[in-house]
Coordinates of C-alpha atoms in Angstrom, one line a residue:
Chain A
M1 CA -10.9 -9.0 13.4
S2 CA -9.4 -6.7 16.2
I3 CA -10.9 -8.1 18.5
E4 CA -9.1 -7.0 22.1
S5 CA -6.5 -10.4 23.2
S6 CA -3.5 -10.6 25.0
V7 CA -1.6 -11.2 22.1
G8 CA -0.6 -9.8 19.1
K9 CA 0.8 -11.0 15.7
A10 CA 1.8 -9.1 12.9
F11 CA 4.0 -9.3 10.1
A12 CA 6.4 -6.2 8.0
P13 CA 7.7 -6.8 5.5
G14 CA 11.8 -6.2 4.3
H15 CA 13.0 -3.1 1.9
I16 CA 16.0 -2.8 -0.1
T17 CA 17.1 0.8 -0.7
G18 CA 18.7 1.2 -4.1
F19 CA 20.0 4.9 -3.8
F20 CA 18.9 7.5 -1.5
E21 CA 19.7 10.6 -0.2
I22 CA 19.8 11.8 3.9
H23 CA 17.8 15.1 5.4
D24 CA 18.6 16.4 8.5
D25 CA 16.4 17.9 10.5
P26 CA 15.7 18.7 14.2
D27 CA 12.0 17.6 14.1
P28 CA 12.8 13.6 13.9
R29 CA 9.7 13.2 11.9
R30 CA 10.6 15.5 9.8
K31 CA 14.2 13.8 9.4
G32 CA 14.9 11.3 7.2
S33 CA 15.7 9.9 3.6
T34 CA 14.6 10.2 0.3
G35 CA 15.2 7.6 -2.6
C36 CA 14.0 4.8 -3.9
G37 CA 13.9 1.0 -2.9
V38 CA 12.1 -2.2 -3.1
V39 CA 9.5 -3.9 -0.6
I40 CA 9.8 -7.4 -0.2
D41 CA 7.8 -10.7 0.7
G42 CA 10.3 -11.4 3.2
G43 CA 10.5 -10.1 6.4
I44 CA 9.9 -10.2 10.2
A45 CA 6.8 -11.4 11.9
A46 CA 6.1 -10.6 15.7
I47 CA 4.0 -12.3 18.6
V48 CA 3.7 -9.9 21.3
T49 CA 2.5 -11.1 24.6
P50 CA 2.3 -9.2 28.6
G51 CA 6.3 -9.6 30.1
E52 CA 7.2 -9.9 33.7
E53 CA 9.8 -7.7 35.3
K54 CA 11.1 -6.6 32.4
T55 CA 10.6 -6.0 28.1
E56 CA 12.1 -9.2 26.5
I57 CA 12.9 -9.4 22.8
S58 CA 14.0 -12.4 21.0
L59 CA 14.8 -13.1 17.3
D60 CA 15.0 -16.3 16.1
G61 CA 14.8 -17.8 19.5
V62 CA 17.9 -15.8 20.9
S63 CA 17.5 -13.1 23.2
V64 CA 18.5 -9.6 21.6
N65 CA 19.0 -5.7 22.7
A66 CA 16.9 -4.7 19.4
D67 CA 17.3 -1.0 20.1
T68 CA 15.1 0.3 18.0
T69 CA 12.5 -2.3 18.3
R70 CA 12.6 -1.6 21.9
S71 CA 12.9 2.6 21.7
L72 CA 9.3 1.4 19.8
I73 CA 8.2 -0.3 22.5
E74 CA 9.0 2.3 25.0
Q75 CA 7.1 5.1 23.4
I76 CA 3.7 3.5 22.6
V77 CA 3.6 1.3 25.8
D78 CA 4.6 1.6 29.6
L79 CA 4.6 -2.2 30.5
P80 CA 7.1 -4.9 30.0
V81 CA 6.2 -7.0 27.2
H82 CA 7.7 -10.2 25.7
V83 CA 8.5 -10.7 21.9
E84 CA 9.1 -13.0 19.6
C85 CA 10.6 -11.9 16.3
T86 CA 11.4 -14.5 13.7
S87 CA 12.7 -13.4 10.5
S88 CA 12.7 -14.3 6.7
I89 CA 15.5 -12.1 5.7
P90 CA 18.9 -11.3 6.9
I91 CA 19.9 -9.1 9.6
G92 CA 22.4 -5.8 9.3
C93 CA 22.7 -6.3 5.6
G94 CA 20.3 -3.6 3.7
F95 CA 17.3 -5.8 4.4
G96 CA 15.8 -3.1 6.9
A97 CA 15.3 -5.5 9.3
S98 CA 15.4 -3.1 12.2
A99 CA 12.2 -1.4 11.1
A100 CA 10.7 -4.5 9.7
G101 CA 11.0 -5.3 13.6
A102 CA 9.9 -2.7 14.9
L103 CA 6.9 -2.1 12.6
S104 CA 5.7 -5.8 13.2
T105 CA 6.0 -5.3 17.0
A106 CA 4.5 -2.1 16.6
Y107 CA 1.2 -3.8 14.8
A108 CA 1.6 -6.5 17.6
L109 CA 1.1 -4.2 20.3
N110 CA -1.6 -2.2 19.1
D111 CA -3.6 -5.6 18.6
A112 CA -2.5 -7.3 21.7
F113 CA -3.1 -4.1 24.2
S114 CA -5.7 -2.1 22.6
L115 CA -3.7 0.5 22.2
G116 CA -6.0 2.5 19.4
L117 CA -3.3 3.4 17.2
T118 CA -3.5 4.6 13.1
S119 CA -1.5 3.0 11.0
N120 CA -0.1 6.2 10.6
Q121 CA 0.6 6.7 14.4
L122 CA 2.8 3.2 14.5
V123 CA 4.6 3.9 11.7
E124 CA 5.7 7.9 13.0
A125 CA 6.5 5.9 16.7
V126 CA 8.8 3.3 14.5
H127 CA 10.3 6.2 11.9
I128 CA 11.3 8.2 15.6
A129 CA 12.5 5.1 17.1
E130 CA 14.5 4.4 13.8
V131 CA 16.3 8.2 13.4
S132 CA 17.3 8.1 16.8
N133 CA 18.7 5.3 16.8
G134 CA 20.1 6.1 13.7
S135 CA 19.1 2.1 12.7
G136 CA 17.6 4.1 9.2
M137 CA 16.5 6.9 8.1
G138 CA 13.0 6.0 5.8
D139 CA 12.8 2.2 5.6
V140 CA 9.6 2.0 7.9
E141 CA 7.3 4.2 5.2
A142 CA 8.5 2.4 2.0
Q143 CA 7.3 -0.8 4.0
Y144 CA 4.1 0.5 5.0
F145 CA 3.5 1.8 1.1
G146 CA 4.8 -1.1 -0.2
G147 CA 5.4 -2.0 -4.1
V148 CA 8.5 0.0 -5.5
P149 CA 7.7 3.2 -3.2
I150 CA 9.4 6.5 -4.2
R151 CA 10.2 8.5 -1.2
K152 CA 10.1 12.3 -2.6
V153 CA 10.0 14.1 0.9
P154 CA 11.0 12.9 3.8
G155 CA 9.5 11.9 6.8
C156 CA 7.1 10.0 8.5
P157 CA 3.1 10.4 7.7
P158 CA 1.9 13.3 7.0
Y159 CA 5.3 15.0 6.5
G160 CA 6.6 12.5 4.0
V161 CA 5.7 12.1 0.5
L162 CA 5.6 9.2 -1.5
D163 CA 5.0 7.9 -5.0
R164 CA 5.5 4.4 -6.7
V165 CA 7.2 2.7 -9.9
P166 CA 4.2 1.3 -11.5
S167 CA 5.1 -2.6 -11.5
P168 CA 3.2 -5.5 -11.3
S169 CA 5.3 -8.3 -8.5
F170 CA 8.5 -9.4 -9.9
E171 CA 11.2 -11.1 -8.3
V172 CA 14.6 -9.9 -6.7
H173 CA 17.7 -12.2 -6.6
C174 CA 20.0 -11.6 -3.6
I175 CA 23.1 -13.0 -2.1
V176 CA 24.6 -11.5 1.1
L177 CA 28.7 -11.0 1.1
G178 CA 29.0 -9.4 4.2
E179 CA 27.5 -7.0 6.9
L180 CA 27.7 -3.1 7.1
S181 CA 26.7 -1.1 9.8
T182 CA 24.1 1.7 8.8
G183 CA 25.0 3.6 11.8
S184 CA 28.7 4.1 10.7
V185 CA 28.4 4.9 6.8
L186 CA 25.6 7.7 8.5
N187 CA 27.5 9.6 10.8
D188 CA 30.9 10.5 8.2
G189 CA 30.0 13.4 6.9
G190 CA 32.1 13.8 4.4
F191 CA 31.3 11.0 2.3
M192 CA 28.3 11.8 2.9
R193 CA 28.3 14.7 1.2
E194 CA 29.3 13.1 -2.0
I195 CA 26.1 10.2 -1.1
N196 CA 23.6 12.8 -0.6
S197 CA 24.3 14.5 -3.8
A198 CA 24.5 10.8 -5.8
G199 CA 21.4 10.5 -4.2
R200 CA 19.8 13.6 -5.4
S201 CA 20.3 13.2 -8.7
A202 CA 19.3 9.5 -9.3
L203 CA 16.1 10.7 -7.7
R204 CA 15.6 13.3 -10.3
S205 CA 16.5 10.8 -13.1
L206 CA 14.0 8.6 -11.4
L207 CA 10.6 10.7 -11.6
S208 CA 11.3 11.5 -15.1
R209 CA 11.6 7.9 -16.3
P210 CA 9.4 5.8 -13.5
T211 CA 10.5 2.6 -14.5
I212 CA 12.4 -0.9 -12.9
A213 CA 14.9 -0.7 -15.4
N214 CA 15.8 2.5 -15.1
F215 CA 15.6 2.6 -10.9
M216 CA 18.2 -0.5 -11.1
E217 CA 20.1 1.3 -13.3
L218 CA 20.2 4.3 -11.8
S219 CA 21.1 2.6 -8.1
K220 CA 23.8 1.3 -9.9
Q221 CA 25.5 4.3 -10.8
F222 CA 24.7 5.1 -7.5
T223 CA 26.4 2.2 -5.8
L224 CA 29.5 2.9 -7.9
K225 CA 29.9 7.0 -7.3
C226 CA 29.3 6.4 -3.6
G227 CA 32.0 4.3 -2.4
L228 CA 30.3 1.5 -0.5
A229 CA 30.8 -1.0 -3.0
S230 CA 33.6 -3.5 -1.6
D231 CA 34.9 -5.2 -5.2
R232 CA 33.6 -8.6 -4.2
V233 CA 30.0 -6.4 -4.5
I234 CA 31.3 -4.5 -7.5
D235 CA 32.3 -8.4 -8.5
A236 CA 28.9 -9.6 -8.5
I237 CA 27.1 -6.5 -10.2
E238 CA 29.4 -6.5 -13.5
A239 CA 28.8 -10.5 -13.4
V240 CA 25.0 -9.9 -13.3
G241 CA 25.3 -7.2 -16.2
A242 CA 27.4 -9.9 -17.8
A243 CA 24.5 -12.5 -17.9
G244 CA 22.6 -9.8 -19.4
G245 CA 20.8 -8.8 -15.9
M246 CA 20.3 -5.5 -13.5
A247 CA 22.2 -5.8 -10.0
S248 CA 23.3 -3.2 -7.8
Q249 CA 23.8 -3.0 -3.9
A250 CA 21.2 -3.0 -0.7
M251 CA 22.1 0.3 0.4
L252 CA 23.6 -0.1 3.3
G253 CA 24.3 -3.7 3.4
E254 CA 27.5 -6.6 1.6
T255 CA 24.4 -7.1 -0.7
V256 CA 23.7 -7.4 -4.0
F257 CA 20.4 -7.8 -5.3
A258 CA 19.3 -8.2 -8.8
C259 CA 16.4 -8.9 -11.1
S260 CA 15.9 -9.6 -14.9
D261 CA 13.6 -10.5 -17.9
G262 CA 12.8 -14.6 -17.6
S263 CA 14.6 -15.2 -20.2
V264 CA 18.1 -14.4 -18.5
K265 CA 16.8 -15.7 -15.4
E266 CA 18.4 -18.9 -15.4
D267 CA 22.0 -17.1 -16.6
V268 CA 21.6 -14.4 -13.5
L269 CA 21.2 -16.8 -11.0
E270 CA 23.8 -18.9 -12.1
A271 CA 26.3 -15.4 -11.9
L272 CA 24.9 -14.7 -8.5
S273 CA 25.5 -18.5 -6.8
T274 CA 29.1 -18.6 -8.0
F275 CA 29.8 -15.5 -4.9
A276 CA 27.2 -16.7 -2.8
E277 CA 23.8 -18.6 -2.0
V278 CA 21.2 -17.0 -3.8
T279 CA 17.8 -15.8 -2.0
T280 CA 14.8 -15.1 -4.1
Y281 CA 12.2 -12.6 -3.1
N282 CA 9.1 -11.4 -4.5
V283 CA 9.0 -7.8 -4.8
T284 CA 5.2 -7.4 -3.4
S285 CA 2.5 -4.8 -3.2
C286 CA 1.5 -6.3 0.0
Y287 CA 2.4 -3.7 3.5
Q288 CA 1.5 -6.1 5.9
H289 CA 0.6 -9.9 6.1
P290 CA -1.7 -11.4 8.6
G291 CA 0.7 -12.7 11.7
Chain B
M1 CA 10.1 -5.9 -15.7
S2 CA 9.0 -2.6 -17.3
I3 CA 9.9 -3.5 -20.8
E4 CA 8.8 -1.9 -23.6
S5 CA 6.0 -3.4 -25.0
S6 CA 2.6 -2.8 -27.3
V7 CA 0.6 -5.2 -24.9
G8 CA -0.1 -3.7 -21.3
K9 CA -1.9 -5.8 -18.7
A10 CA -2.7 -4.5 -15.0
F11 CA -5.2 -5.4 -12.3
A12 CA -6.7 -2.8 -9.5
P13 CA -8.2 -4.5 -6.6
G14 CA -12.3 -2.8 -5.6
H15 CA -12.8 -0.9 -2.9
I16 CA -16.0 -1.3 -0.4
T17 CA -16.6 2.2 1.1
G18 CA -18.5 1.9 5.1
F19 CA -19.2 5.9 5.0
F20 CA -17.9 8.8 3.7
E21 CA -18.5 12.9 3.2
I22 CA -17.9 14.5 0.1
H23 CA -16.1 17.7 -0.4
D24 CA -16.5 20.1 -2.9
D25 CA -13.7 22.1 -4.4
P26 CA -13.1 24.2 -8.0
D27 CA -9.6 22.1 -8.5
P28 CA -10.6 18.8 -9.4
R29 CA -7.7 17.6 -7.3
R30 CA -8.8 18.7 -4.1
K31 CA -12.4 17.4 -4.9
G32 CA -13.1 14.0 -3.5
S33 CA -14.3 12.6 -0.2
T34 CA -13.2 11.2 3.3
G35 CA -13.8 8.6 5.1
C36 CA -13.3 4.9 5.2
G37 CA -13.5 1.4 3.8
V38 CA -11.9 -1.9 2.8
V39 CA -9.8 -2.7 0.1
I40 CA -11.1 -6.5 -1.3
D41 CA -9.0 -9.3 -3.7
G42 CA -11.9 -9.0 -5.9
G43 CA -11.2 -5.7 -8.9
I44 CA -10.7 -5.5 -12.2
A45 CA -7.9 -6.8 -14.8
A46 CA -7.3 -4.6 -17.7
I47 CA -5.4 -5.7 -21.1
V48 CA -4.5 -3.3 -23.5
T49 CA -3.2 -2.9 -26.9
P50 CA -3.0 -0.2 -29.2
G51 CA -6.0 0.1 -31.4
E52 CA -7.5 1.0 -34.7
E53 CA -9.7 4.1 -35.9
K54 CA -11.0 4.9 -32.3
T55 CA -10.6 3.2 -28.9
E56 CA -12.6 0.2 -28.1
I57 CA -13.9 -1.1 -24.2
S58 CA -14.9 -4.3 -23.6
L59 CA -16.3 -5.4 -20.0
D60 CA -16.4 -9.3 -20.0
G61 CA -16.5 -9.4 -23.6
V62 CA -19.2 -6.7 -23.9
S63 CA -18.6 -3.7 -25.4
V64 CA -19.1 -0.7 -23.0
N65 CA -19.3 3.1 -22.6
A66 CA -17.1 3.1 -19.3
D67 CA -17.2 7.0 -19.4
T68 CA -14.3 7.0 -16.3
T69 CA -12.4 5.0 -18.6
R70 CA -12.8 6.7 -21.3
S71 CA -11.8 10.1 -19.9
L72 CA -8.7 8.4 -18.2
I73 CA -7.7 7.3 -22.1
E74 CA -8.6 10.7 -23.3
Q75 CA -6.1 12.5 -20.3
I76 CA -3.0 10.4 -21.0
V77 CA -3.2 9.3 -24.4
D78 CA -3.1 10.8 -27.5
L79 CA -4.1 7.5 -29.6
P80 CA -6.7 4.9 -30.2
V81 CA -6.4 1.7 -27.7
H82 CA -7.9 -1.1 -27.3
V83 CA -9.2 -2.0 -23.6
E84 CA -10.2 -5.8 -22.3
C85 CA -11.3 -5.9 -19.0
T86 CA -12.5 -8.5 -17.2
S87 CA -14.2 -8.1 -13.5
S88 CA -14.4 -10.5 -10.4
I89 CA -16.8 -7.5 -8.6
P90 CA -20.3 -7.0 -9.7
I91 CA -20.5 -3.6 -11.6
G92 CA -22.7 -0.3 -10.2
C93 CA -23.0 -2.2 -6.8
G94 CA -20.9 0.0 -4.6
F95 CA -17.2 -2.3 -5.2
G96 CA -15.7 1.0 -6.2
A97 CA -15.4 -0.8 -10.4
S98 CA -15.6 2.3 -12.2
A99 CA -12.5 3.3 -10.6
A100 CA -11.1 -0.4 -10.9
G101 CA -11.3 -0.3 -14.0
A102 CA -10.0 3.2 -14.8
L103 CA -6.6 2.6 -12.4
S104 CA -6.3 -1.3 -14.3
T105 CA -6.4 0.7 -17.8
A106 CA -4.2 3.6 -16.8
Y107 CA -1.5 1.3 -15.3
A108 CA -1.9 -1.0 -18.4
L109 CA -1.6 1.9 -20.9
N110 CA 1.5 3.2 -19.0
D111 CA 3.4 0.3 -19.4
A112 CA 2.1 -0.4 -23.1
F113 CA 3.3 2.6 -24.1
S114 CA 6.3 3.7 -22.0
L115 CA 4.5 6.3 -20.6
G116 CA 7.1 7.1 -17.8
L117 CA 4.2 8.7 -15.4
T118 CA 4.2 7.5 -11.8
S119 CA 1.5 5.6 -9.7
N120 CA 0.6 9.0 -8.1
Q121 CA 0.7 10.6 -11.7
L122 CA -1.6 7.3 -12.8
V123 CA -4.3 7.8 -9.6
E124 CA -4.4 11.9 -10.4
A125 CA -5.3 11.3 -13.9
V126 CA -8.0 8.6 -13.0
H127 CA -9.0 11.3 -9.8
I128 CA -10.2 13.5 -12.1
A129 CA -12.2 11.3 -14.3
E130 CA -14.0 9.9 -11.4
V131 CA -14.9 13.7 -9.9
S132 CA -15.7 14.6 -13.6
N133 CA -18.2 11.6 -14.2
G134 CA -19.3 12.0 -11.0
S135 CA -18.7 8.3 -10.7
G136 CA -16.8 8.1 -7.4
M137 CA -15.4 10.4 -5.3
G138 CA -12.2 8.6 -3.5
D139 CA -11.9 4.9 -4.2
V140 CA -9.3 5.0 -6.9
E141 CA -7.1 6.7 -3.4
A142 CA -8.0 3.5 -1.3
Q143 CA -7.2 1.0 -4.1
Y144 CA -3.9 2.2 -4.2
F145 CA -3.0 2.3 -0.7
G146 CA -4.7 -1.1 -0.2
G147 CA -5.8 -2.3 3.5
V148 CA -8.7 -0.3 4.8
P149 CA -7.8 3.0 3.9
I150 CA -9.1 6.0 6.3
R151 CA -9.5 8.7 3.9
K152 CA -8.4 11.7 6.5
V153 CA -7.6 14.9 3.7
P154 CA -9.7 14.4 0.2
G155 CA -8.2 14.6 -3.2
C156 CA -5.3 13.0 -5.1
P157 CA -2.0 12.4 -4.0
P158 CA -0.1 14.6 -2.5
Y159 CA -3.2 16.7 -1.4
G160 CA -5.3 14.1 0.4
V161 CA -4.2 12.5 2.9
L162 CA -4.6 8.4 3.6
D163 CA -4.1 6.8 7.1
R164 CA -5.1 2.8 7.6
V165 CA -7.0 1.3 10.2
P166 CA -3.8 -1.6 11.5
S167 CA -5.4 -5.0 10.2
P168 CA -4.2 -8.2 9.2
S169 CA -6.1 -9.6 6.4
F170 CA -9.9 -10.9 7.3
E171 CA -13.0 -12.1 4.7
V172 CA -15.4 -10.0 3.7
H173 CA -18.7 -11.5 2.7
C174 CA -20.8 -9.5 0.2
I175 CA -24.1 -9.6 -1.2
V176 CA -25.9 -7.8 -4.3
L177 CA -29.6 -7.0 -3.6
G178 CA -29.6 -4.7 -6.8
E179 CA -28.1 -1.3 -8.4
L180 CA -27.8 2.3 -7.5
S181 CA -26.7 4.9 -9.3
T182 CA -23.5 7.1 -7.6
G183 CA -24.1 9.7 -9.7
S184 CA -28.2 10.5 -8.9
V185 CA -27.4 10.1 -5.2
L186 CA -24.7 12.6 -5.0
N187 CA -26.4 15.1 -7.3
D188 CA -29.1 15.5 -4.3
G189 CA -28.2 18.7 -2.2
G190 CA -30.8 18.5 0.3
F191 CA -29.9 14.8 1.1
M192 CA -26.0 15.7 0.9
R193 CA -25.9 17.9 3.8
E194 CA -27.4 14.7 6.2
I195 CA -24.5 12.2 4.4
N196 CA -22.1 14.7 4.9
S197 CA -22.6 15.5 8.7
A198 CA -23.4 11.4 9.3
G199 CA -19.6 11.3 7.6
R200 CA -17.8 13.7 9.1
S201 CA -19.1 12.6 12.6
A202 CA -18.2 8.9 12.1
L203 CA -14.2 10.1 10.8
R204 CA -14.4 11.7 13.9
S205 CA -15.5 8.8 16.0
L206 CA -13.4 5.8 13.9
L207 CA -10.1 7.8 14.0
S208 CA -10.5 7.9 18.2
R209 CA -10.8 4.3 18.2
P210 CA -9.7 3.1 14.8
T211 CA -10.3 -1.2 14.7
I212 CA -12.2 -2.7 12.3
A213 CA -15.6 -3.4 15.2
N214 CA -15.5 0.5 15.2
F215 CA -15.1 0.9 11.3
M216 CA -18.1 -1.9 11.1
E217 CA -20.2 0.1 13.6
L218 CA -20.0 3.3 12.3
S219 CA -21.2 2.2 9.0
K220 CA -23.6 0.6 10.2
Q221 CA -24.8 3.7 12.2
F222 CA -24.2 5.6 8.7
T223 CA -26.3 3.7 6.7
L224 CA -29.2 3.8 9.3
K225 CA -29.0 7.3 9.6
C226 CA -28.5 8.3 6.1
G227 CA -31.6 6.3 4.7
L228 CA -29.7 4.9 1.1
A229 CA -31.0 2.0 2.5
S230 CA -33.5 0.0 1.2
D231 CA -35.8 -2.6 3.4
R232 CA -34.2 -5.5 2.2
V233 CA -30.3 -4.0 2.9
I234 CA -31.7 -3.4 6.5
D235 CA -33.3 -6.6 6.9
A236 CA -29.9 -8.6 5.5
I237 CA -27.8 -6.0 8.1
E238 CA -29.6 -7.4 11.1
A239 CA -30.1 -11.0 10.1
V240 CA -26.0 -10.8 10.3
G241 CA -26.4 -9.4 13.3
A242 CA -28.3 -11.8 14.9
A243 CA -26.5 -13.9 13.9
G244 CA -23.2 -12.9 15.2
G245 CA -21.9 -10.6 12.3
M246 CA -21.3 -7.2 11.6
A247 CA -22.8 -5.7 8.3
S248 CA -23.3 -2.4 6.7
Q249 CA -23.9 -1.2 3.2
A250 CA -21.5 -0.6 0.6
M251 CA -21.6 2.6 -0.6
L252 CA -22.9 3.4 -2.7
G253 CA -24.5 0.2 -3.9
E254 CA -27.6 -2.1 -3.2
T255 CA -25.4 -4.2 -1.7
V256 CA -24.6 -5.9 2.3
F257 CA -20.9 -6.6 3.5
A258 CA -19.9 -8.5 6.9
C259 CA -17.6 -10.1 8.3
S260 CA -17.1 -11.9 11.5
D261 CA -14.8 -13.4 13.9
G262 CA -13.9 -16.7 12.9
S263 CA -16.2 -18.6 15.6
V264 CA -19.5 -17.5 13.8
K265 CA -18.5 -17.2 10.3
E266 CA -21.2 -19.8 9.5
D267 CA -24.1 -18.3 10.7
V268 CA -23.7 -15.6 9.2
L269 CA -22.9 -16.6 6.1
E270 CA -26.2 -18.5 6.8
A271 CA -28.2 -15.6 7.7
L272 CA -26.9 -13.5 4.2
S273 CA -27.9 -16.8 1.7
T274 CA -31.6 -16.3 2.8
F275 CA -31.4 -13.3 0.9
A276 CA -28.8 -13.8 -2.3
E277 CA -25.7 -15.4 -3.1
V278 CA -22.8 -14.9 -0.7
T279 CA -19.6 -13.8 -2.4
T280 CA -16.2 -14.0 0.0
Y281 CA -13.9 -11.6 -0.5
N282 CA -10.5 -10.9 1.3
V283 CA -9.6 -7.6 2.0
T284 CA -6.3 -7.3 1.2
S285 CA -3.2 -5.4 2.2
C286 CA -2.0 -5.5 -1.8
Y287 CA -2.7 -2.4 -4.2
Q288 CA -2.1 -4.3 -7.4
H289 CA -2.0 -7.6 -8.9
P290 CA 0.5 -8.8 -11.6
G291 CA -2.3 -8.7 -15.0

């Protein structure tokens, strides 16, 4: 029930991108990316209350700038607010944390201040905050849609067009090997042309055979083609392949995500754990959980 | 994981419509309804295997015609199949069972026969089966989107436009007081003009204040205006109101659905239980569960 109150709580899930193509546009609502990824049951929970003199945002108890969330807040409320975020995904590692933080904050603000906005209006505000800050280009659309979203046309609703790889829930196993800044990659023009060409070709192939196995294979090919992967990332991807599973790099993060059918799961987990601690998430058909 | 196999299993959730407007169109993909409803965690699970001479469909162990599911099957596979459905929602009572049966079957067929269709393509096939059979006009779009979907523009993707009432999960309590045929109502022209006018006005009001409380209030006003409710349905709706909750009629069913904030939940359940046995579902942010 959405009862008027001065406290709002919400959750938004993380999103791991397998491959993508960036689309520029003078209208921020149409700017964004196409591609495919998985929405997971780890994400960011936000608790929002009215603030005092200025807006304060904390993440897992530590005061943070959180530029994307701050831009989002400025768009939809004209008051100082206090936002407490807790995260069950790594930050800055390709899990779409900036969008998840801003989206959970948007849902919570809508509730706390009875803003009367629809989900699409909240998603639009987060999308604009993301593309203005260069922190992400399509995570929020995926996160509000759930499952294994295919972003066919870039932008927030109603401009963007989404589809899904049909799939029941399944597990993804993740290892984080370091950090990678989305902004620094997205601002290199020559590099982006190669990425875009690889992303466009992967999307075309996925739409002709939209299965999880093909998504994982196309993501791996994209990773190898676009040259963002460190040697350790490539080693981990190959180790999972040798164990009978499928793995790729989370875009954009120094992170490897893997899945497998049940029969080789233990071998895949063992292969990953030689590189770093493994966290397992469920790919969820849920776009939003209670706060 | 979508591994090739000759058995497919999937689940699709039920959908209770609060108010609607029918939109006719010569193109079945653009024909449908606008309005708002709730997607619940009860629904229909389907198990699909290759059939022998002809397609056979059973529901909870009993052989059924299941015209909508049968039309769906004819559209996407050219083989006899065996479909075993089990339902956790009442059939023919306003829970979107025909769409849930066809959608779960579509997901399961896609998996069992490696059809290589995306979710949007499966939803389109179910949508066409629904409108051709007059069994429903928008349930499938809601069911694949999840939560509290607002259908702003009718039709399957990419024609239809969806939004959501932002909300965490909450409970709806349902009582079934009889059956009502969707087809018989949708085929009465004069009646439909009144319903459509009431539905259009409710949608406009909801978009200006998209909250669960307003959705329930507008659904009740729609129910009272459009004259589909029996005296017992109206009595039950009023009894819930007197107990401090909110209730309306499931469109189209002789069913009342109710919700409340926690403080009066027991009173609402007591009021409903004087009419019939109460079943409680969660309004879910999930569009599909594993089979």
